[in-house]
Amino acid sequence: MSDKNPIYLVQFINNGEKYELYVRKLMPSNLFGFVEIGEFVWNNHSSLVLDTSEEKLKSEFESVETTYIPMHNILRIDQVKKQGTAKISSLADKVTAFPNPIYTPNPKK
């Protein structure tokens, strides 16, 4: 694609939830291990039905110009032809959390 103003769909994990955001600005960060995103693209609703997860995202990123996401939290980045609806979804139960604290056997026994 050779769009002058491409749109990217960025999917990442934040606090145990999967975020899907549409942005126009995507670049490697000067902070080691982070990806920089900005210029968020939101749907302009013309109906009375609102998506609550998108409204939650809008309020969370309302005053944010640029955010930095750790590379290990990113699931996927796609360049898309048109924007969709930004959303937050819970992770499936198939993902097992790493145990905390990590079990270490007692060497004295």
CSV table of N, CA, C and O in Angstrom, one decimal:
chain,number,residue,atom,x,y,z
A,1,MET,N,0.8,-1.2,0.0
A,1,MET,CA,0.0,0.0,0.0
A,1,MET,C,0.9,1.2,0.0
A,1,MET,O,1.8,1.3,0.7
A,2,SER,N,0.5,2.2,-0.8
A,2,SER,CA,1.3,3.4,-0.8
A,2,SER,C,0.4,4.6,-0.4
A,2,SER,O,0.4,5.6,-1.0
A,3,ASP,N,-0.4,4.4,0.7
A,3,ASP,CA,-1.2,5.5,1.2
A,3,ASP,C,-0.4,6.6,1.7
A,3,ASP,O,0.7,6.4,2.3
A,4,LYS,N,-0.8,7.8,1.5
A,4,LYS,CA,-0.1,9.0,2.1
A,4,LYS,C,-0.4,9.0,3.6
A,4,LYS,O,0.5,9.5,4.3
A,5,ASN,N,-1.5,8.6,4.0
A,5,ASN,CA,-1.9,8.6,5.4
A,5,ASN,C,-2.4,7.3,5.9
A,5,ASN,O,-3.6,7.1,6.1
A,6,PRO,N,-1.5,6.3,6.0
A,6,PRO,CA,-2.0,4.9,6.3
A,6,PRO,C,-2.6,4.8,7.7
A,6,PRO,O,-2.3,5.6,8.6
A,7,ILE,N,-3.5,3.8,7.9
A,7,ILE,CA,-4.1,3.5,9.2
A,7,ILE,C,-3.6,2.2,9.6
A,7,ILE,O,-3.5,1.2,8.8
A,8,TYR,N,-3.2,2.1,10.9
A,8,TYR,CA,-2.7,0.8,11.4
A,8,TYR,C,-3.6,0.3,12.5
A,8,TYR,O,-4.1,1.1,13.3
A,9,LEU,N,-3.8,-1.0,12.5
A,9,LEU,CA,-4.6,-1.6,13.6
A,9,LEU,C,-3.5,-2.2,14.5
A,9,LEU,O,-2.7,-3.1,14.1
A,10,VAL,N,-3.4,-1.8,15.8
A,10,VAL,CA,-2.4,-2.2,16.7
A,10,VAL,C,-3.2,-3.0,17.8
A,10,VAL,O,-4.1,-2.5,18.5
A,11,GLN,N,-2.8,-4.3,18.0
A,11,GLN,CA,-3.4,-5.2,19.0
A,11,GLN,C,-2.3,-5.5,20.0
A,11,GLN,O,-1.2,-5.9,19.7
A,12,PHE,N,-2.7,-5.2,21.3
A,12,PHE,CA,-1.7,-5.4,22.4
A,12,PHE,C,-2.4,-5.8,23.7
A,12,PHE,O,-3.6,-5.6,23.8
A,13,ILE,N,-1.7,-6.3,24.6
A,13,ILE,CA,-2.2,-6.7,25.9
A,13,ILE,C,-1.9,-5.6,26.9
A,13,ILE,O,-0.8,-5.1,27.0
A,14,ASN,N,-2.9,-5.2,27.7
A,14,ASN,CA,-2.8,-4.2,28.8
A,14,ASN,C,-3.6,-4.7,29.9
A,14,ASN,O,-4.8,-4.8,29.8
A,15,ASN,N,-3.0,-4.9,31.1
A,15,ASN,CA,-3.7,-5.3,32.3
A,15,ASN,C,-4.7,-6.5,32.1
A,15,ASN,O,-5.8,-6.4,32.6
A,16,GLY,N,-4.2,-7.5,31.4
A,16,GLY,CA,-5.0,-8.7,31.2
A,16,GLY,C,-6.1,-8.6,30.2
A,16,GLY,O,-7.0,-9.5,30.1
A,17,GLU,N,-6.1,-7.5,29.4
A,17,GLU,CA,-7.2,-7.3,28.4
A,17,GLU,C,-6.5,-7.1,27.1
A,17,GLU,O,-5.4,-6.6,27.0
A,18,LYS,N,-7.2,-7.4,26.0
A,18,LYS,CA,-6.7,-7.2,24.7
A,18,LYS,C,-7.2,-5.9,24.1
A,18,LYS,O,-8.4,-5.7,24.0
A,19,TYR,N,-6.3,-5.0,23.8
A,19,TYR,CA,-6.7,-3.7,23.2
A,19,TYR,C,-6.5,-3.7,21.7
A,19,TYR,O,-5.5,-4.3,21.2
A,20,GLU,N,-7.5,-3.2,21.0
A,20,GLU,CA,-7.4,-3.0,19.5
A,20,GLU,C,-7.6,-1.5,19.2
A,20,GLU,O,-8.7,-1.0,19.4
A,21,LEU,N,-6.6,-0.8,18.7
A,21,LEU,CA,-6.6,0.6,18.5
A,21,LEU,C,-6.2,0.9,17.0
A,21,LEU,O,-5.4,0.2,16.5
A,22,TYR,N,-6.9,1.9,16.5
A,22,TYR,CA,-6.5,2.3,15.1
A,22,TYR,C,-5.8,3.7,15.2
A,22,TYR,O,-6.2,4.6,15.9
A,23,VAL,N,-4.6,3.7,14.6
A,23,VAL,CA,-3.7,4.9,14.7
A,23,VAL,C,-3.1,5.2,13.3
A,23,VAL,O,-3.1,4.4,12.4
A,24,ARG,N,-2.7,6.5,13.2
A,24,ARG,CA,-2.0,6.9,12.0
A,24,ARG,C,-0.5,7.0,12.2
A,24,ARG,O,0.2,7.0,11.3
A,25,LYS,N,-0.1,7.1,13.4
A,25,LYS,CA,1.3,7.3,13.7
A,25,LYS,C,1.8,6.0,14.4
A,25,LYS,O,1.3,5.6,15.5
A,26,LEU,N,2.8,5.4,13.8
A,26,LEU,CA,3.4,4.1,14.3
A,26,LEU,C,4.9,4.2,14.0
A,26,LEU,O,5.3,4.3,12.8
A,27,MET,N,5.7,4.0,15.0
A,27,MET,CA,7.2,4.1,14.8
A,27,MET,C,7.9,3.4,15.9
A,27,MET,O,7.4,3.4,17.0
A,28,PRO,N,9.1,3.0,15.7
A,28,PRO,CA,10.0,2.5,16.8
A,28,PRO,C,10.3,3.7,17.7
A,28,PRO,O,10.5,4.8,17.3
A,29,SER,N,10.3,3.4,19.0
A,29,SER,CA,10.6,4.5,20.0
A,29,SER,C,12.0,4.7,20.3
A,29,SER,O,12.8,3.7,20.1
A,30,ASN,N,12.4,5.8,20.7
A,30,ASN,CA,13.7,6.1,21.2
A,30,ASN,C,14.0,5.4,22.6
A,30,ASN,O,15.1,5.2,23.0
A,31,LEU,N,12.9,5.0,23.2
A,31,LEU,CA,13.0,4.2,24.5
A,31,LEU,C,13.2,2.8,24.1
A,31,LEU,O,12.3,2.2,23.4
A,32,PHE,N,14.2,2.2,24.5
A,32,PHE,CA,14.5,0.8,24.0
A,32,PHE,C,13.4,-0.2,24.5
A,32,PHE,O,13.0,-0.2,25.6
A,33,GLY,N,13.0,-1.0,23.5
A,33,GLY,CA,12.0,-2.0,23.8
A,33,GLY,C,10.5,-1.5,23.7
A,33,GLY,O,9.6,-2.3,24.1
A,34,PHE,N,10.3,-0.3,23.2
A,34,PHE,CA,8.9,0.2,23.1
A,34,PHE,C,8.6,0.6,21.6
A,34,PHE,O,9.5,0.9,20.8
A,35,VAL,N,7.3,0.6,21.3
A,35,VAL,CA,6.8,1.0,20.1
A,35,VAL,C,5.9,2.3,20.4
A,35,VAL,O,5.2,2.3,21.3
A,36,GLU,N,6.1,3.3,19.6
A,36,GLU,CA,5.4,4.6,19.8
A,36,GLU,C,4.2,4.6,18.8
A,36,GLU,O,4.3,4.4,17.6
A,37,ILE,N,3.0,4.9,19.4
A,37,ILE,CA,1.8,5.1,18.6
A,37,ILE,C,1.1,6.4,18.9
A,37,ILE,O,1.3,6.9,20.1
A,38,GLY,N,0.4,7.0,18.0
A,38,GLY,CA,-0.3,8.2,18.2
A,38,GLY,C,-1.2,8.5,17.1
A,38,GLY,O,-1.4,7.7,16.2
A,39,GLU,N,-1.8,9.7,17.1
A,39,GLU,CA,-2.9,10.1,16.2
A,39,GLU,C,-4.0,9.0,16.1
A,39,GLU,O,-4.2,8.4,15.1
A,40,PHE,N,-4.6,8.8,17.2
A,40,PHE,CA,-5.7,7.8,17.3
A,40,PHE,C,-6.8,8.1,16.4
A,40,PHE,O,-7.2,9.3,16.2
A,41,VAL,N,-7.4,7.1,15.8
A,41,VAL,CA,-8.6,7.2,14.9
A,41,VAL,C,-9.8,6.6,15.5
A,41,VAL,O,-9.8,5.4,15.9
A,42,TRP,N,-10.8,7.4,15.7
A,42,TRP,CA,-12.0,7.0,16.4
A,42,TRP,C,-13.2,7.0,15.4
A,42,TRP,O,-13.2,7.8,14.5
A,43,ASN,N,-14.2,6.2,15.6
A,43,ASN,CA,-15.4,6.2,14.8
A,43,ASN,C,-16.2,7.4,15.2
A,43,ASN,O,-16.3,7.8,16.3
A,44,ASN,N,-16.8,8.0,14.2
A,44,ASN,CA,-17.8,9.1,14.4
A,44,ASN,C,-19.1,8.5,14.3
A,44,ASN,O,-19.6,8.2,13.2
A,45,HIS,N,-19.7,8.3,15.5
A,45,HIS,CA,-21.0,7.6,15.5
A,45,HIS,C,-22.1,8.6,15.1
A,45,HIS,O,-22.2,9.7,15.5
A,46,SER,N,-22.9,8.1,14.1
A,46,SER,CA,-24.1,8.8,13.7
A,46,SER,C,-25.4,8.2,14.2
A,46,SER,O,-26.4,8.7,13.9
A,47,SER,N,-25.3,7.2,15.0
A,47,SER,CA,-26.5,6.6,15.5
A,47,SER,C,-26.5,6.7,17.0
A,47,SER,O,-25.5,7.2,17.6
A,48,LEU,N,-27.6,6.3,17.6
A,48,LEU,CA,-27.7,6.4,19.1
A,48,LEU,C,-27.0,5.2,19.8
A,48,LEU,O,-26.8,5.3,21.0
A,49,VAL,N,-26.7,4.2,19.1
A,49,VAL,CA,-26.1,3.0,19.7
A,49,VAL,C,-24.6,3.2,19.8
A,49,VAL,O,-23.9,3.5,18.8
A,50,LEU,N,-24.1,3.2,21.0
A,50,LEU,CA,-22.6,3.4,21.2
A,50,LEU,C,-22.0,2.1,21.7
A,50,LEU,O,-22.6,1.4,22.5
A,51,ASP,N,-20.8,1.9,21.3
A,51,ASP,CA,-20.0,0.8,21.8
A,51,ASP,C,-19.3,1.2,23.1
A,51,ASP,O,-18.5,2.1,23.1
A,52,THR,N,-19.6,0.5,24.2
A,52,THR,CA,-19.1,0.9,25.5
A,52,THR,C,-17.6,0.7,25.6
A,52,THR,O,-16.9,1.5,26.2
A,53,SER,N,-17.0,-0.3,24.9
A,53,SER,CA,-15.6,-0.5,25.0
A,53,SER,C,-14.8,0.6,24.2
A,53,SER,O,-13.8,1.0,24.7
A,54,GLU,N,-15.4,1.0,23.1
A,54,GLU,CA,-14.8,2.1,22.4
A,54,GLU,C,-14.8,3.4,23.2
A,54,GLU,O,-13.9,4.2,23.2
A,55,GLU,N,-16.0,3.7,23.8
A,55,GLU,CA,-16.1,4.9,24.7
A,55,GLU,C,-15.1,4.8,25.8
A,55,GLU,O,-14.6,5.9,26.2
A,56,LYS,N,-14.9,3.6,26.4
A,56,LYS,CA,-13.9,3.5,27.5
A,56,LYS,C,-12.5,3.8,27.0
A,56,LYS,O,-11.7,4.5,27.6
A,57,LEU,N,-12.2,3.4,25.8
A,57,LEU,CA,-10.9,3.7,25.2
A,57,LEU,C,-10.7,5.1,24.9
A,57,LEU,O,-9.7,5.7,25.1
A,58,LYS,N,-11.8,5.7,24.3
A,58,LYS,CA,-11.7,7.2,24.0
A,58,LYS,C,-11.5,8.0,25.3
A,58,LYS,O,-10.6,8.9,25.3
A,59,SER,N,-12.1,7.6,26.4
A,59,SER,CA,-11.9,8.4,27.6
A,59,SER,C,-10.5,8.1,28.2
A,59,SER,O,-9.8,9.0,28.8
A,60,GLU,N,-10.0,6.8,28.0
A,60,GLU,CA,-8.7,6.5,28.5
A,60,GLU,C,-7.6,7.2,27.8
A,60,GLU,O,-6.6,7.6,28.3
A,61,PHE,N,-7.7,7.4,26.5
A,61,PHE,CA,-6.7,8.0,25.6
A,61,PHE,C,-7.1,9.4,25.2
A,61,PHE,O,-6.6,10.0,24.2
A,62,GLU,N,-8.0,10.1,25.9
A,62,GLU,CA,-8.6,11.4,25.5
A,62,GLU,C,-7.5,12.4,25.4
A,62,GLU,O,-7.5,13.2,24.5
A,63,SER,N,-6.6,12.5,26.4
A,63,SER,CA,-5.6,13.6,26.4
A,63,SER,C,-4.2,13.1,26.0
A,63,SER,O,-3.2,13.8,26.2
A,64,VAL,N,-4.2,11.9,25.4
A,64,VAL,CA,-2.9,11.3,25.1
A,64,VAL,C,-2.6,11.6,23.6
A,64,VAL,O,-3.4,11.4,22.7
A,65,GLU,N,-1.4,12.2,23.4
A,65,GLU,CA,-0.9,12.4,22.0
A,65,GLU,C,-0.1,11.3,21.5
A,65,GLU,O,-0.3,10.9,20.3
A,66,THR,N,0.7,10.7,22.3
A,66,THR,CA,1.6,9.6,22.0
A,66,THR,C,1.7,8.6,23.2
A,66,THR,O,1.8,9.1,24.3
A,67,THR,N,1.6,7.4,22.9
A,67,THR,CA,1.8,6.4,24.0
A,67,THR,C,2.9,5.4,23.5
A,67,THR,O,3.1,5.2,22.3
A,68,TYR,N,3.5,4.8,24.5
A,68,TYR,CA,4.6,3.9,24.3
A,68,TYR,C,4.2,2.5,24.8
A,68,TYR,O,3.8,2.4,26.0
A,69,ILE,N,4.2,1.5,23.9
A,69,ILE,CA,3.8,0.2,24.3
A,69,ILE,C,5.0,-0.7,24.3
A,69,ILE,O,5.8,-0.8,23.3
A,70,PRO,N,5.2,-1.5,25.4
A,70,PRO,CA,6.3,-2.5,25.4
A,70,PRO,C,6.2,-3.5,24.2
A,70,PRO,O,5.1,-4.0,24.0
A,71,MET,N,7.3,-3.8,23.5
A,71,MET,CA,7.3,-4.7,22.4
A,71,MET,C,6.7,-6.0,22.8
A,71,MET,O,6.0,-6.7,22.0
A,72,HIS,N,7.0,-6.5,24.0
A,72,HIS,CA,6.5,-7.9,24.4
A,72,HIS,C,5.0,-7.9,24.6
A,72,HIS,O,4.5,-9.0,24.8
A,73,ASN,N,4.4,-6.8,24.7
A,73,ASN,CA,2.9,-6.7,24.9
A,73,ASN,C,2.2,-6.7,23.6
A,73,ASN,O,0.9,-6.9,23.5
A,74,ILE,N,2.9,-6.4,22.5
A,74,ILE,CA,2.2,-6.3,21.2
A,74,ILE,C,1.9,-7.7,20.6
A,74,ILE,O,2.8,-8.5,20.5
A,75,LEU,N,0.7,-7.9,20.2
A,75,LEU,CA,0.3,-9.1,19.6
A,75,LEU,C,0.4,-9.1,18.0
A,75,LEU,O,0.9,-10.0,17.4
A,76,ARG,N,0.0,-7.9,17.5
A,76,ARG,CA,0.0,-7.8,16.0
A,76,ARG,C,-0.2,-6.4,15.6
A,76,ARG,O,-0.9,-5.6,16.3
A,77,ILE,N,0.4,-6.0,14.5
A,77,ILE,CA,0.2,-4.7,13.8
A,77,ILE,C,-0.1,-4.9,12.4
A,77,ILE,O,0.6,-5.6,11.7
A,78,ASP,N,-1.2,-4.3,11.9
A,78,ASP,CA,-1.7,-4.5,10.5
A,78,ASP,C,-1.9,-3.1,9.9
A,78,ASP,O,-2.4,-2.2,10.6
A,79,GLN,N,-1.5,-2.9,8.7
A,79,GLN,CA,-1.8,-1.7,8.0
A,79,GLN,C,-3.2,-2.0,7.3
A,79,GLN,O,-3.2,-3.0,6.5
A,80,VAL,N,-4.2,-1.3,7.5
A,80,VAL,CA,-5.5,-1.6,7.0
A,80,VAL,C,-6.0,-0.5,6.0
A,80,VAL,O,-5.5,0.7,6.0
A,81,LYS,N,-7.0,-0.8,5.2
A,81,LYS,CA,-7.5,0.2,4.2
A,81,LYS,C,-8.4,1.2,4.8
A,81,LYS,O,-8.5,2.3,4.4
A,82,LYS,N,-9.2,0.7,5.8
A,82,LYS,CA,-10.1,1.6,6.5
A,82,LYS,C,-10.2,1.2,7.9
A,82,LYS,O,-9.9,0.1,8.3
A,83,GLN,N,-10.6,2.2,8.7
A,83,GLN,CA,-10.7,2.0,10.2
A,83,GLN,C,-11.9,1.1,10.5
A,83,GLN,O,-12.9,1.1,9.8
A,84,GLY,N,-11.8,0.5,11.6
A,84,GLY,CA,-12.9,-0.3,12.2
A,84,GLY,C,-13.2,0.3,13.6
A,84,GLY,O,-12.9,1.5,13.8
A,85,THR,N,-13.8,-0.5,14.4
A,85,THR,CA,-14.1,0.0,15.8
A,85,THR,C,-13.1,-0.4,16.8
A,85,THR,O,-12.7,-1.6,16.8
A,86,ALA,N,-12.5,0.5,17.5
A,86,ALA,CA,-11.6,0.2,18.5
A,86,ALA,C,-12.3,-0.5,19.7
A,86,ALA,O,-13.5,-0.2,19.9
A,87,LYS,N,-11.6,-1.5,20.3
A,87,LYS,CA,-12.3,-2.2,21.3
A,87,LYS,C,-11.4,-2.8,22.3
A,87,LYS,O,-10.2,-3.0,22.1
A,88,ILE,N,-11.9,-3.2,23.5
A,88,ILE,CA,-11.2,-3.9,24.5
A,88,ILE,C,-11.9,-5.2,24.7
A,88,ILE,O,-13.2,-5.3,24.8
A,89,SER,N,-11.2,-6.3,24.7
A,89,SER,CA,-11.8,-7.6,25.0
A,89,SER,C,-11.0,-8.4,26.0
A,89,SER,O,-9.8,-8.2,26.1
A,90,SER,N,-11.6,-9.3,26.7
A,90,SER,CA,-10.9,-10.1,27.7
A,90,SER,C,-10.2,-11.2,27.0
A,90,SER,O,-10.6,-11.7,26.0
A,91,LEU,N,-9.1,-11.6,27.6
A,91,LEU,CA,-8.3,-12.7,27.1
A,91,LEU,C,-9.0,-14.0,27.3
A,91,LEU,O,-9.7,-14.2,28.3
A,92,ALA,N,-8.9,-15.0,26.4
A,92,ALA,CA,-9.5,-16.3,26.6
A,92,ALA,C,-8.9,-17.0,27.8
A,92,ALA,O,-7.8,-16.7,28.2
A,93,ASP,N,-9.6,-18.0,28.3
A,93,ASP,CA,-9.1,-18.8,29.4
A,93,ASP,C,-8.0,-19.7,29.0
A,93,ASP,O,-7.4,-20.4,29.8
A,94,LYS,N,-7.7,-19.7,27.7
A,94,LYS,CA,-6.6,-20.6,27.2
A,94,LYS,C,-5.3,-20.1,27.6
A,94,LYS,O,-4.3,-20.8,27.6
A,95,VAL,N,-5.2,-18.8,28.0
A,95,VAL,CA,-3.9,-18.2,28.4
A,95,VAL,C,-3.7,-18.4,29.9
A,95,VAL,O,-4.5,-18.0,30.7
A,96,THR,N,-2.6,-19.1,30.2
A,96,THR,CA,-2.4,-19.4,31.6
A,96,THR,C,-1.3,-18.4,32.1
A,96,THR,O,-0.3,-18.1,31.5
A,97,ALA,N,-1.7,-17.8,33.2
A,97,ALA,CA,-0.8,-16.8,33.8
A,97,ALA,C,0.4,-17.5,34.4
A,97,ALA,O,0.3,-18.6,34.9
A,98,PHE,N,1.6,-16.8,34.3
A,98,PHE,CA,2.8,-17.4,34.9
A,98,PHE,C,2.7,-17.3,36.4
A,98,PHE,O,2.2,-16.3,37.0
A,99,PRO,N,3.0,-18.4,37.1
A,99,PRO,CA,2.8,-18.5,38.5
A,99,PRO,C,3.6,-17.4,39.2
A,99,PRO,O,4.8,-17.1,38.8
A,100,ASN,N,3.1,-16.9,40.3
A,100,ASN,CA,3.8,-15.8,41.0
A,100,ASN,C,3.6,-16.1,42.5
A,100,ASN,O,2.5,-16.2,43.0
A,101,PRO,N,4.6,-16.3,43.3
A,101,PRO,CA,6.0,-16.4,43.0
A,101,PRO,C,6.3,-17.7,42.3
A,101,PRO,O,5.6,-18.7,42.5
A,102,ILE,N,7.4,-17.7,41.6
A,102,ILE,CA,7.8,-19.0,40.9
A,102,ILE,C,8.2,-20.0,42.0
A,102,ILE,O,8.9,-19.7,42.9
A,103,TYR,N,7.7,-21.2,41.8
A,103,TYR,CA,8.0,-22.3,42.8
A,103,TYR,C,9.5,-22.7,42.7
A,103,TYR,O,10.0,-22.9,41.7
A,104,THR,N,10.1,-22.7,43.9
A,104,THR,CA,11.5,-23.2,44.0
A,104,THR,C,11.5,-24.2,45.1
A,104,THR,O,11.1,-23.9,46.2
A,105,PRO,N,12.0,-25.4,44.8
A,105,PRO,CA,12.0,-26.4,45.9
A,105,PRO,C,12.9,-26.0,47.0
A,105,PRO,O,13.9,-25.3,46.8
A,106,ASN,N,12.6,-26.5,48.2
A,106,ASN,CA,13.4,-26.2,49.3
A,106,ASN,C,14.6,-27.2,49.3
A,106,ASN,O,14.4,-28.4,49.5
A,107,PRO,N,15.8,-26.7,49.2
A,107,PRO,CA,17.0,-27.6,49.0
A,107,PRO,C,17.3,-28.3,50.4
A,107,PRO,O,18.1,-29.2,50.4
A,108,LYS,N,16.8,-27.9,51.5
A,108,LYS,CA,17.1,-28.4,52.8
A,108,LYS,C,16.4,-29.7,53.1
A,108,LYS,O,16.7,-30.4,54.0
A,109,LYS,N,15.4,-30.1,52.3
A,109,LYS,CA,14.6,-31.3,52.6
A,109,LYS,C,15.2,-32.5,52.0
A,109,LYS,O,15.8,-32.6,51.1
